[in-house]
């Protein structure tokens, strides 16, 4: 039996409340200061400045309260300022804040590696290295795969997103704004067609054949060190591949000696109702990448994989000053504990039911909702041009922009996604109540109504 998280545990009332125009005057004043000292390249989707956050609620400096359906892009998966995480991190801060694991190690790093070995798919021997960010995990996975295979080629898929460092910019599908003007880019990255059932109508087997043929022709499997896939594409718009697609890719990788890497930076750490989304597709990746939700809001990332692959790098070949910082590692241990203690995998499924039921209802009313898709607390809607819903499927990014603005004005924070900016994605915390989800769905309903009026 698991206990549930009583609402009384929340330190901020779990409700939306708008008391000023959005953004309010205090946010506007901070924004003016920011524009003078922070470059425009670092932009903010919604420039309301946050003073407090708890559970599923963000409180801004003007006292407005927003229902957070983004969780900092899937980071505060178990809720903002979750008490277990805050306590563990605080205690660790006082015990040891930093030593650098590659100088003098500490237990917390080892414990995170043990937990990841236990919870990532596959029962084989696994090892983990820790880093600071998702992009750094991707970079390290590629380093390790190259050292292990003694090959250089890196295969990625259309609509992929892997980060903002030099190598990962080359691995992203979308240029603007991620890589525009930032070249030269890393070489030996090969982008293959993916499976996007809503658009390509292909079966998993057909899409896999297309991907594999493409890579065999344009690179050749013997030159590929790794294939990096997001089991559910995140920034690409929560694209869920057709059944059998990913297992076919993994089988091809295994046959050809290509390291199969699952970038679970957005889809992992309980978000989809499994610790890792790979499990939904029957995958046992050679390497699994974690970040975002792993440490409840503190910066931590991980590469976990088959021991023999992970051990390919020479001693000293992997590291970094802050990688696996003790405070972030202690927070991650707490995240694993809280997921178990509160049965949060099941909560992800509850969130899926409430959200997808509500969104499918909206789809019946508004034909610009072309597709509703997702698993667990990772659900998206793809918006298309009016009247073309089931036929041309032309992207409607204007509607996404208008809806996100309407939601924000009414105290609901939603995120956008998709190569064409025409996807609204929902990544709420697993502890968000059905009442808050339904309240937020009501706000969206009104937004759609005003848009299509
Ligand atoms: N791989 C699948 O989703 C990060 C980007 C936010 P970092 N996605 C959010 C932004 O605009 O910078 C992401 C991801 C997947 C890798 C990354 C990169 O993770 O922690 O942002 O480096």
CSV table of C-alpha atoms and ligand atoms in Angstrom, one decimal:
chain,number,residue,atom,x,y,z
A,1,UNK,CA,0.0,0.0,0.0
A,2,UNK,CA,1.3,3.4,-0.8
A,3,UNK,CA,0.1,6.6,0.8
A,4,UNK,CA,-1.1,9.5,-1.3
A,5,UNK,CA,0.2,13.0,-1.0
A,6,UNK,CA,-2.3,14.9,1.2
A,7,UNK,CA,-3.2,18.3,-0.1
A,8,UNK,CA,-2.4,19.6,3.4
A,9,UNK,CA,1.3,18.9,2.6
A,10,UNK,CA,1.3,21.7,0.1
A,11,UNK,CA,2.7,25.0,1.4
A,12,UNK,CA,0.9,27.0,-1.4
A,13,UNK,CA,-2.8,26.6,-1.9
A,14,UNK,CA,-3.2,24.5,-5.0
A,15,UNK,CA,-5.4,26.9,-7.0
A,16,UNK,CA,-5.1,29.4,-9.8
A,17,UNK,CA,-5.6,33.0,-8.9
A,18,UNK,CA,-5.1,36.1,-11.1
A,19,UNK,CA,-4.9,39.4,-9.3
A,20,UNK,CA,-3.2,41.7,-11.9
A,21,UNK,CA,-2.9,42.0,-15.7
A,22,UNK,CA,-0.4,39.4,-16.9
A,23,UNK,CA,2.5,40.2,-16.6
A,24,UNK,CA,1.8,42.3,-13.6
A,25,UNK,CA,3.7,45.5,-12.6
A,26,UNK,CA,6.3,43.8,-10.4
A,27,UNK,CA,7.1,41.4,-13.2
A,28,UNK,CA,7.3,44.2,-15.7
A,29,UNK,CA,9.8,46.1,-13.5
A,30,UNK,CA,12.0,43.0,-13.2
A,31,UNK,CA,11.7,42.4,-16.9
A,32,UNK,CA,13.0,46.0,-17.6
A,33,UNK,CA,16.0,45.3,-15.4
A,34,UNK,CA,16.6,41.9,-17.1
A,35,UNK,CA,16.5,43.4,-20.6
A,36,UNK,CA,19.4,45.7,-19.7
A,37,UNK,CA,21.7,42.8,-18.5
A,38,UNK,CA,20.5,39.5,-20.0
A,39,UNK,CA,21.0,38.9,-23.7
A,40,UNK,CA,17.9,38.5,-25.9
A,41,UNK,CA,19.2,35.0,-26.9
A,42,UNK,CA,18.1,33.9,-23.5
A,43,UNK,CA,14.3,34.4,-23.9
A,44,UNK,CA,11.4,33.5,-21.7
A,45,UNK,CA,8.1,32.0,-22.9
A,46,UNK,CA,6.1,33.9,-20.3
A,47,UNK,CA,7.9,36.8,-18.5
A,48,UNK,CA,6.1,36.5,-15.2
A,49,UNK,CA,8.8,36.3,-12.5
A,50,UNK,CA,8.3,33.5,-10.1
A,51,UNK,CA,8.7,34.1,-6.4
A,52,UNK,CA,7.5,30.8,-5.0
A,53,UNK,CA,6.6,27.4,-6.4
A,54,UNK,CA,5.0,24.4,-4.7
A,55,UNK,CA,3.2,21.3,-5.9
A,56,UNK,CA,1.7,22.3,-9.3
A,57,UNK,CA,1.4,26.0,-8.6
A,58,UNK,CA,3.7,28.9,-9.5
A,59,UNK,CA,3.3,32.2,-7.6
A,60,UNK,CA,4.7,35.3,-9.3
A,61,UNK,CA,6.0,38.5,-7.8
A,62,UNK,CA,2.6,40.1,-8.2
A,63,UNK,CA,0.8,37.4,-6.3
A,64,UNK,CA,-0.7,35.7,-9.3
A,65,UNK,CA,-0.9,31.9,-9.1
A,66,UNK,CA,-0.5,29.7,-12.2
A,67,UNK,CA,-1.4,26.1,-12.7
A,68,UNK,CA,1.9,24.7,-14.0
A,69,UNK,CA,1.4,22.3,-16.8
A,70,UNK,CA,5.0,22.4,-17.9
A,71,UNK,CA,7.0,21.7,-14.7
A,72,UNK,CA,10.0,23.5,-16.0
A,73,UNK,CA,9.9,21.3,-19.1
A,74,UNK,CA,9.4,18.1,-17.3
A,75,UNK,CA,11.7,18.7,-14.4
A,76,UNK,CA,9.7,19.0,-11.3
A,77,UNK,CA,7.9,15.8,-12.0
A,78,UNK,CA,7.1,15.0,-8.4
A,79,UNK,CA,6.1,18.6,-7.7
A,80,UNK,CA,7.7,21.9,-7.0
A,81,UNK,CA,9.7,22.2,-3.7
A,82,UNK,CA,8.6,18.7,-2.9
A,83,UNK,CA,9.4,18.2,0.8
A,84,UNK,CA,11.4,15.0,0.5
A,85,UNK,CA,13.7,16.5,-2.1
A,86,UNK,CA,14.0,19.8,-0.2
A,87,UNK,CA,14.9,18.0,3.1
A,88,UNK,CA,17.4,15.6,1.4
A,89,UNK,CA,19.1,18.4,-0.5
A,90,UNK,CA,19.2,20.7,2.6
A,91,UNK,CA,20.8,18.0,4.7
A,92,UNK,CA,23.4,17.2,2.1
A,93,UNK,CA,24.2,20.9,1.6
A,94,UNK,CA,25.2,21.0,5.3
A,95,UNK,CA,27.1,17.7,5.2
A,96,UNK,CA,29.1,17.9,2.0
A,97,UNK,CA,28.3,20.5,-0.8
A,98,UNK,CA,31.2,19.6,-3.1
A,99,UNK,CA,34.3,17.6,-3.3
A,100,UNK,CA,34.5,16.6,-7.0
A,101,UNK,CA,33.8,12.9,-7.4
A,102,UNK,CA,37.0,12.4,-9.6
A,103,UNK,CA,39.1,13.8,-6.7
A,104,UNK,CA,37.5,12.4,-3.6
A,105,UNK,CA,34.3,10.4,-4.1
A,106,UNK,CA,31.2,10.1,-1.9
A,107,UNK,CA,28.4,7.6,-1.4
A,108,UNK,CA,25.5,9.6,-3.0
A,109,UNK,CA,27.0,9.3,-6.5
A,110,UNK,CA,27.3,5.5,-6.1
A,111,UNK,CA,23.8,5.3,-4.8
A,112,UNK,CA,22.3,7.1,-7.8
A,113,UNK,CA,24.2,4.7,-10.1
A,114,UNK,CA,22.8,1.8,-8.2
A,115,UNK,CA,19.2,3.2,-8.4
A,116,UNK,CA,19.6,3.8,-12.2
A,117,UNK,CA,21.0,0.3,-12.7
A,118,UNK,CA,17.9,-1.1,-10.9
A,119,UNK,CA,15.3,1.1,-12.7
A,120,UNK,CA,16.5,1.4,-16.3
A,121,UNK,CA,15.2,-1.4,-18.6
A,122,UNK,CA,17.3,-4.6,-18.9
A,123,UNK,CA,18.7,-6.9,-16.2
A,124,UNK,CA,22.3,-6.9,-17.5
A,125,UNK,CA,25.2,-5.4,-15.6
A,126,UNK,CA,25.0,-1.6,-15.9
A,127,UNK,CA,27.2,1.4,-15.0
A,128,UNK,CA,26.4,5.1,-14.7
A,129,UNK,CA,28.3,8.3,-15.1
A,130,UNK,CA,26.8,11.6,-13.9
A,131,UNK,CA,26.9,15.0,-15.5
A,132,UNK,CA,25.1,18.4,-15.2
A,133,UNK,CA,22.8,18.7,-18.1
A,134,UNK,CA,20.9,16.7,-20.7
A,135,UNK,CA,23.2,17.9,-23.5
A,136,UNK,CA,26.2,16.8,-21.5
A,137,UNK,CA,24.7,13.4,-21.1
A,138,UNK,CA,24.2,13.2,-24.9
A,139,UNK,CA,27.8,14.3,-25.5
A,140,UNK,CA,29.1,11.7,-23.1
A,141,UNK,CA,27.0,8.9,-24.6
A,142,UNK,CA,28.4,9.7,-28.0
A,143,UNK,CA,32.0,9.8,-26.6
A,144,UNK,CA,31.5,6.4,-24.9
A,145,UNK,CA,29.8,4.8,-28.0
A,146,UNK,CA,32.6,6.0,-30.2
A,147,UNK,CA,35.3,4.7,-27.9
A,148,UNK,CA,33.6,1.4,-27.6
A,149,UNK,CA,32.9,0.8,-31.3
A,150,UNK,CA,35.9,2.6,-32.7
A,151,UNK,CA,33.5,4.2,-35.2
A,152,UNK,CA,32.5,7.8,-35.5
A,153,UNK,CA,29.1,8.1,-37.1
A,154,UNK,CA,26.1,9.3,-35.1
A,155,UNK,CA,22.6,8.7,-36.4
A,156,UNK,CA,19.6,10.7,-35.2
A,157,UNK,CA,16.0,11.0,-36.3
A,158,UNK,CA,13.9,13.8,-37.9
A,159,UNK,CA,12.2,16.1,-35.3
A,160,UNK,CA,14.8,15.1,-32.7
A,161,UNK,CA,16.1,17.5,-30.0
A,162,UNK,CA,19.3,16.7,-28.1
A,163,UNK,CA,20.6,20.0,-26.7
A,164,UNK,CA,22.5,23.3,-27.2
A,165,UNK,CA,26.2,22.3,-27.1
A,166,UNK,CA,28.1,22.1,-30.4
A,167,UNK,CA,27.7,18.4,-31.0
A,168,UNK,CA,24.0,18.4,-29.9
A,169,UNK,CA,23.2,21.4,-32.1
A,170,UNK,CA,24.2,19.2,-35.0
A,171,UNK,CA,22.0,16.4,-33.7
A,172,UNK,CA,18.8,18.6,-33.5
A,173,UNK,CA,16.4,18.6,-36.4
A,174,UNK,CA,15.3,22.2,-36.1
A,175,UNK,CA,17.8,25.0,-37.0
A,176,UNK,CA,16.0,28.2,-35.8
A,177,UNK,CA,16.5,29.2,-33.1
A,178,UNK,CA,18.8,26.5,-31.8
A,179,UNK,CA,21.7,26.6,-34.2
A,180,UNK,CA,21.1,29.6,-36.5
A,181,UNK,CA,24.4,31.4,-37.0
A,182,UNK,CA,26.3,29.2,-34.5
A,183,UNK,CA,28.3,27.0,-36.9
A,184,UNK,CA,30.5,25.3,-37.8
A,185,UNK,CA,28.9,22.2,-36.5
A,186,UNK,CA,30.2,18.8,-35.5
A,187,UNK,CA,30.5,16.4,-38.4
A,188,UNK,CA,29.5,12.7,-38.8
A,189,UNK,CA,26.0,13.3,-37.7
A,190,UNK,CA,23.4,11.6,-40.0
A,191,UNK,CA,19.7,12.4,-39.7
A,192,UNK,CA,17.2,9.7,-40.8
A,193,UNK,CA,13.4,9.8,-41.3
A,194,UNK,CA,11.5,8.9,-38.2
A,195,UNK,CA,8.1,7.3,-37.6
A,196,UNK,CA,5.3,9.9,-37.2
A,197,UNK,CA,2.1,8.0,-37.5
A,198,UNK,CA,-0.2,11.0,-37.7
A,199,UNK,CA,1.6,12.3,-40.8
A,200,UNK,CA,3.3,9.4,-42.5
A,201,UNK,CA,0.6,6.7,-42.0
A,202,UNK,CA,3.3,4.0,-42.1
A,203,UNK,CA,3.3,0.9,-39.9
A,204,UNK,CA,6.2,0.5,-37.5
A,205,UNK,CA,7.8,-2.1,-39.8
A,206,UNK,CA,7.5,0.2,-42.8
A,207,UNK,CA,8.8,3.2,-41.0
A,208,UNK,CA,11.7,1.2,-39.6
A,209,UNK,CA,12.6,-0.1,-43.0
A,210,UNK,CA,12.6,3.4,-44.4
A,211,UNK,CA,14.9,4.6,-41.5
A,212,UNK,CA,17.3,1.6,-41.8
A,213,UNK,CA,17.5,1.8,-45.6
A,214,UNK,CA,18.2,5.5,-45.4
A,215,UNK,CA,21.1,5.0,-43.0
A,216,UNK,CA,22.5,2.0,-44.8
A,217,UNK,CA,22.6,4.0,-48.0
A,218,UNK,CA,23.8,7.3,-46.7
A,219,UNK,CA,26.3,6.2,-44.1
A,220,UNK,CA,26.5,2.4,-43.9
A,221,UNK,CA,26.0,0.6,-40.6
A,222,UNK,CA,29.7,-0.3,-40.3
A,223,UNK,CA,30.5,3.4,-39.9
A,224,UNK,CA,27.9,4.1,-37.2
A,225,UNK,CA,28.9,4.3,-33.6
A,226,UNK,CA,25.4,4.9,-32.3
A,227,UNK,CA,21.8,5.6,-33.1
A,228,UNK,CA,20.3,8.1,-30.6
A,229,UNK,CA,16.5,8.1,-30.3
A,230,UNK,CA,14.0,9.7,-28.0
A,231,UNK,CA,11.4,7.0,-27.4
A,232,UNK,CA,8.8,9.8,-27.3
A,233,UNK,CA,10.2,12.9,-29.0
A,234,UNK,CA,10.0,15.9,-26.6
A,235,UNK,CA,10.6,19.2,-28.3
A,236,UNK,CA,9.5,17.6,-31.6
A,237,UNK,CA,6.0,17.4,-30.3
A,238,UNK,CA,5.5,14.2,-28.3
A,239,UNK,CA,5.8,12.1,-31.4
A,240,UNK,CA,5.0,8.5,-30.5
A,241,UNK,CA,6.4,6.1,-33.1
A,242,UNK,CA,4.2,3.4,-34.6
A,243,UNK,CA,4.2,0.0,-32.9
A,244,UNK,CA,7.3,-2.1,-33.6
A,245,UNK,CA,9.3,0.8,-35.0
A,246,UNK,CA,11.7,1.2,-32.1
A,247,UNK,CA,12.2,-2.5,-31.5
A,248,UNK,CA,13.1,-2.9,-35.2
A,249,UNK,CA,15.7,-0.2,-34.9
A,250,UNK,CA,17.1,-1.7,-31.8
A,251,UNK,CA,17.3,-5.1,-33.5
A,252,UNK,CA,19.2,-3.6,-36.4
A,253,UNK,CA,21.6,-1.8,-34.1
A,254,UNK,CA,22.3,-5.0,-32.2
A,255,UNK,CA,22.9,-6.9,-35.4
A,256,UNK,CA,25.2,-4.3,-36.8
A,257,UNK,CA,27.2,-3.5,-33.6
A,258,UNK,CA,25.7,0.0,-33.3
A,259,UNK,CA,25.2,1.3,-29.8
A,260,UNK,CA,21.4,2.0,-29.3
A,261,UNK,CA,21.0,5.1,-27.2
A,262,UNK,CA,17.6,6.1,-25.7
A,263,UNK,CA,17.6,9.8,-24.9
A,264,UNK,CA,15.0,9.7,-22.1
A,265,UNK,CA,15.9,13.1,-20.8
A,266,UNK,CA,12.3,14.3,-21.3
A,267,UNK,CA,10.4,11.0,-21.3
A,268,UNK,CA,12.2,9.3,-18.4
A,269,UNK,CA,12.1,9.3,-14.6
A,270,UNK,CA,8.5,8.2,-14.1
A,271,UNK,CA,6.9,10.7,-16.4
A,272,UNK,CA,5.1,8.2,-18.5
A,273,UNK,CA,4.0,5.9,-15.7
A,274,UNK,CA,7.1,3.7,-16.2
A,275,UNK,CA,10.5,4.7,-14.9
A,276,UNK,CA,11.6,4.9,-18.5
A,277,UNK,CA,9.4,5.2,-21.6
A,278,UNK,CA,11.6,2.6,-23.3
A,279,UNK,CA,9.7,0.0,-21.3
A,280,UNK,CA,6.4,0.9,-23.1
A,281,UNK,CA,8.0,-0.1,-26.4
A,282,UNK,CA,9.8,-3.2,-25.2
A,283,UNK,CA,13.2,-1.7,-25.5
A,284,UNK,CA,16.4,-2.5,-23.6
A,285,UNK,CA,18.6,0.3,-24.8
A,286,UNK,CA,22.4,-0.1,-24.6
A,287,UNK,CA,22.6,3.3,-23.1
A,288,UNK,CA,19.8,5.3,-21.4
A,289,UNK,CA,20.1,9.1,-20.8
A,290,UNK,CA,18.4,10.8,-17.9
A,291,UNK,CA,18.3,14.5,-16.8
A,292,UNK,CA,15.4,16.9,-16.1
A,293,UNK,CA,13.2,15.0,-13.6
A,294,UNK,CA,15.9,13.0,-12.0
A,295,UNK,CA,16.8,15.4,-9.2
A,296,UNK,CA,13.5,17.2,-8.5
A,297,UNK,CA,14.8,20.5,-9.9
A,298,UNK,CA,18.5,20.3,-9.2
A,299,UNK,CA,20.9,20.0,-12.1
A,300,UNK,CA,21.9,16.4,-12.7
A,301,UNK,CA,22.1,14.1,-15.7
A,302,UNK,CA,23.2,10.5,-16.2
A,303,UNK,CA,24.4,8.1,-18.8
A,304,UNK,CA,23.5,4.5,-17.8
A,305,UNK,CA,24.3,1.5,-19.8
A,306,UNK,CA,25.8,-1.9,-20.4
A,307,UNK,CA,28.9,-2.2,-18.2
A,308,UNK,CA,31.1,-3.3,-21.1
A,309,UNK,CA,30.2,-0.2,-23.1
A,310,UNK,CA,30.4,2.2,-20.2
A,311,UNK,CA,33.8,0.8,-19.3
A,312,UNK,CA,35.3,1.6,-22.8
A,313,UNK,CA,36.5,5.1,-21.8
A,314,UNK,CA,40.0,5.2,-20.3
A,315,UNK,CA,40.4,6.1,-16.6
A,316,UNK,CA,40.0,9.9,-16.5
A,317,UNK,CA,38.3,10.0,-19.8
A,318,UNK,CA,34.9,11.0,-18.3
A,319,UNK,CA,34.2,13.6,-15.7
A,320,UNK,CA,33.6,17.3,-15.1
A,321,UNK,CA,33.8,19.6,-12.1
A,322,UNK,CA,30.2,19.5,-11.0
A,323,UNK,CA,29.0,16.2,-12.5
A,324,UNK,CA,27.2,14.2,-9.9
A,325,UNK,CA,27.3,17.0,-7.3
A,326,UNK,CA,26.5,15.6,-3.8
A,327,UNK,CA,23.5,17.9,-3.3
A,328,UNK,CA,22.0,17.1,-6.7
A,329,UNK,CA,22.7,13.4,-6.1
A,330,UNK,CA,21.0,13.4,-2.7
A,331,UNK,CA,18.0,15.1,-4.3
A,332,UNK,CA,17.9,12.3,-6.9
A,333,UNK,CA,18.0,9.6,-4.3
A,334,UNK,CA,15.0,11.3,-2.6
A,335,UNK,CA,13.2,11.5,-6.0
A,336,UNK,CA,13.5,7.7,-6.4
A,337,UNK,CA,12.3,7.3,-2.8
A,338,UNK,CA,9.3,9.6,-3.2
A,339,UNK,CA,8.2,7.9,-6.4
A,340,UNK,CA,8.0,4.6,-4.6
A,341,UNK,CA,6.6,6.0,-1.4
A,342,UNK,CA,3.7,7.8,-3.0
A,343,UNK,CA,3.0,5.4,-5.9
A,344,UNK,CA,3.7,8.1,-8.4
A,345,UNK,CA,4.0,5.7,-11.4
A,346,UNK,CA,0.3,5.1,-11.0
A,347,UNK,CA,-0.3,8.8,-10.6
A,348,UNK,CA,1.1,9.3,-14.1
A,349,UNK,CA,-1.5,7.0,-15.5
A,350,UNK,CA,-4.2,8.9,-13.6
A,351,UNK,CA,-3.0,12.2,-15.1
A,352,UNK,CA,-3.0,10.6,-18.5
A,353,UNK,CA,-6.6,9.5,-18.1
A,354,UNK,CA,-7.9,12.9,-16.9
A,355,UNK,CA,-5.9,14.9,-19.4
A,356,UNK,CA,-6.5,12.7,-22.4
A,357,UNK,CA,-10.2,12.3,-21.7
A,358,UNK,CA,-10.6,16.1,-21.4
A,359,UNK,CA,-8.5,16.7,-24.5
A,360,UNK,CA,-10.4,14.1,-26.6
A,361,UNK,CA,-13.6,15.9,-25.6
A,362,UNK,CA,-12.2,19.2,-26.8
A,363,UNK,CA,-11.2,17.5,-30.0
A,364,UNK,CA,-14.8,16.6,-30.7
A,365,UNK,CA,-15.7,20.2,-30.3
A,366,UNK,CA,-12.9,21.9,-32.1
A,367,UNK,CA,-11.7,20.5,-35.4
A,368,UNK,CA,-8.4,22.3,-35.3
A,369,UNK,CA,-7.2,19.7,-32.7
A,370,UNK,CA,-5.9,17.3,-35.3
A,371,UNK,CA,-4.2,14.8,-32.9
A,372,UNK,CA,-4.3,14.0,-29.2
A,373,UNK,CA,-1.3,11.8,-28.2
A,374,UNK,CA,1.0,10.9,-25.3
A,375,UNK,CA,1.6,8.5,-22.5
A,376,UNK,CA,1.3,9.3,-18.8
A,377,UNK,CA,1.9,12.9,-17.8
A,378,UNK,CA,3.4,13.6,-21.3
A,379,UNK,CA,0.4,14.5,-23.5
A,380,UNK,CA,0.2,16.8,-26.5
A,381,UNK,CA,-2.3,18.1,-29.0
A,382,UNK,CA,-1.3,19.0,-32.5
A,383,UNK,CA,-3.2,21.9,-34.0
A,384,UNK,CA,-4.1,22.1,-37.7
A,385,UNK,CA,-5.8,24.5,-40.0
A,386,UNK,CA,-9.6,24.8,-39.6
A,387,UNK,CA,-11.6,22.4,-41.6
A,388,UNK,CA,-8.6,20.5,-42.7
A,389,UNK,CA,-8.4,18.4,-39.5
A,390,UNK,CA,-8.4,14.9,-40.9
A,391,UNK,CA,-7.2,15.7,-44.3
A,392,UNK,CA,-4.4,18.1,-45.0
A,393,UNK,CA,-3.0,18.4,-41.5
A,394,UNK,CA,-1.5,21.7,-42.1
A,395,UNK,CA,0.2,23.1,-39.0
A,396,UNK,CA,-1.5,25.9,-37.1
A,397,UNK,CA,1.1,27.6,-35.0
A,398,UNK,CA,-1.0,30.8,-34.7
A,399,UNK,CA,-3.6,28.9,-32.8
A,400,UNK,CA,-1.0,27.4,-30.5
A,401,UNK,CA,0.4,30.9,-29.8
A,402,UNK,CA,-3.0,32.3,-29.1
A,403,UNK,CA,-4.0,29.5,-26.8
A,404,UNK,CA,-0.8,29.6,-24.8
A,405,UNK,CA,-1.4,33.4,-24.4
A,406,UNK,CA,-5.1,32.8,-23.4
A,407,UNK,CA,-4.1,30.2,-20.9
A,408,UNK,CA,-1.4,32.4,-19.4
A,409,UNK,CA,-3.8,35.3,-19.0
A,410,UNK,CA,-6.1,33.0,-17.1
A,411,UNK,CA,-3.5,31.5,-14.8
A,412,UNK,CA,-2.5,28.3,-16.7
A,413,UNK,CA,1.0,27.7,-18.0
A,414,UNK,CA,1.2,25.5,-21.0
A,415,UNK,CA,4.2,24.8,-23.2
A,416,UNK,CA,4.5,24.7,-27.0
A,417,UNK,CA,6.5,22.2,-29.1
A,418,UNK,CA,6.8,20.8,-32.5
A,419,UNK,CA,9.0,21.4,-35.5
A,420,UNK,CA,6.3,23.8,-36.9
A,421,UNK,CA,5.4,25.2,-33.4
A,422,UNK,CA,1.9,23.7,-33.7
A,423,UNK,CA,1.8,21.5,-30.7
A,424,UNK,CA,0.6,22.3,-27.2
A,425,UNK,CA,2.3,19.9,-24.7
A,426,UNK,CA,1.3,19.1,-21.2
A,427,UNK,CA,4.0,17.9,-18.7
A,428,UNK,CA,2.4,18.5,-15.3
A,429,UNK,CA,3.7,17.1,-12.1
A,430,UNK,CA,2.5,13.6,-11.2
A,431,UNK,CA,1.0,15.0,-8.0
A,432,UNK,CA,-1.3,17.5,-9.7
A,433,UNK,CA,-4.9,16.9,-8.7
A,434,UNK,CA,-7.7,16.0,-11.1
A,435,UNK,CA,-9.5,19.2,-9.9
A,436,UNK,CA,-6.6,21.4,-11.1
A,437,UNK,CA,-6.3,19.5,-14.4
A,438,UNK,CA,-10.1,19.9,-15.0
A,439,UNK,CA,-9.9,23.6,-14.1
A,440,UNK,CA,-7.0,24.0,-16.6
A,441,UNK,CA,-9.0,22.1,-19.3
A,442,UNK,CA,-11.9,24.5,-18.8
A,443,UNK,CA,-9.5,27.4,-19.4
A,444,UNK,CA,-8.4,25.8,-22.7
A,445,UNK,CA,-12.0,25.1,-23.7
A,446,UNK,CA,-12.8,28.8,-23.3
A,447,UNK,CA,-9.6,29.6,-25.3
A,448,UNK,CA,-10.6,27.3,-28.2
A,449,UNK,CA,-14.1,28.7,-28.1
A,450,UNK,CA,-12.9,32.3,-28.4
A,451,UNK,CA,-10.4,31.3,-31.1
A,452,UNK,CA,-13.0,29.6,-33.3
A,453,UNK,CA,-15.8,32.1,-32.6
B,1,LIG,N1,17.4,15.7,-24.9
B,1,LIG,C1,15.1,14.8,-25.2
B,1,LIG,O1,14.3,17.3,-24.1
B,1,LIG,C2,16.0,19.4,-23.2
B,1,LIG,C3,15.2,22.3,-23.8
B,1,LIG,C4,15.0,23.6,-23.1
B,1,LIG,P1,19.5,20.1,-21.3
B,1,LIG,N2,14.8,19.9,-23.7
B,1,LIG,C5,14.4,21.2,-23.2
B,1,LIG,C6,15.8,24.6,-23.8
B,1,LIG,O2,15.1,25.4,-24.5
B,1,LIG,O3,17.0,24.7,-23.7
B,1,LIG,C7,16.5,18.0,-23.8
B,1,LIG,C8,15.6,17.1,-24.2
B,1,LIG,C9,16.1,15.9,-24.7
B,1,LIG,C10,18.3,16.6,-24.5
B,1,LIG,C11,17.9,17.8,-23.9
B,1,LIG,C12,18.9,18.7,-23.4
B,1,LIG,O4,18.9,18.8,-22.0
B,1,LIG,O5,19.4,19.7,-19.8
B,1,LIG,O6,18.6,21.3,-21.6
B,1,LIG,O7,20.9,20.3,-21.8
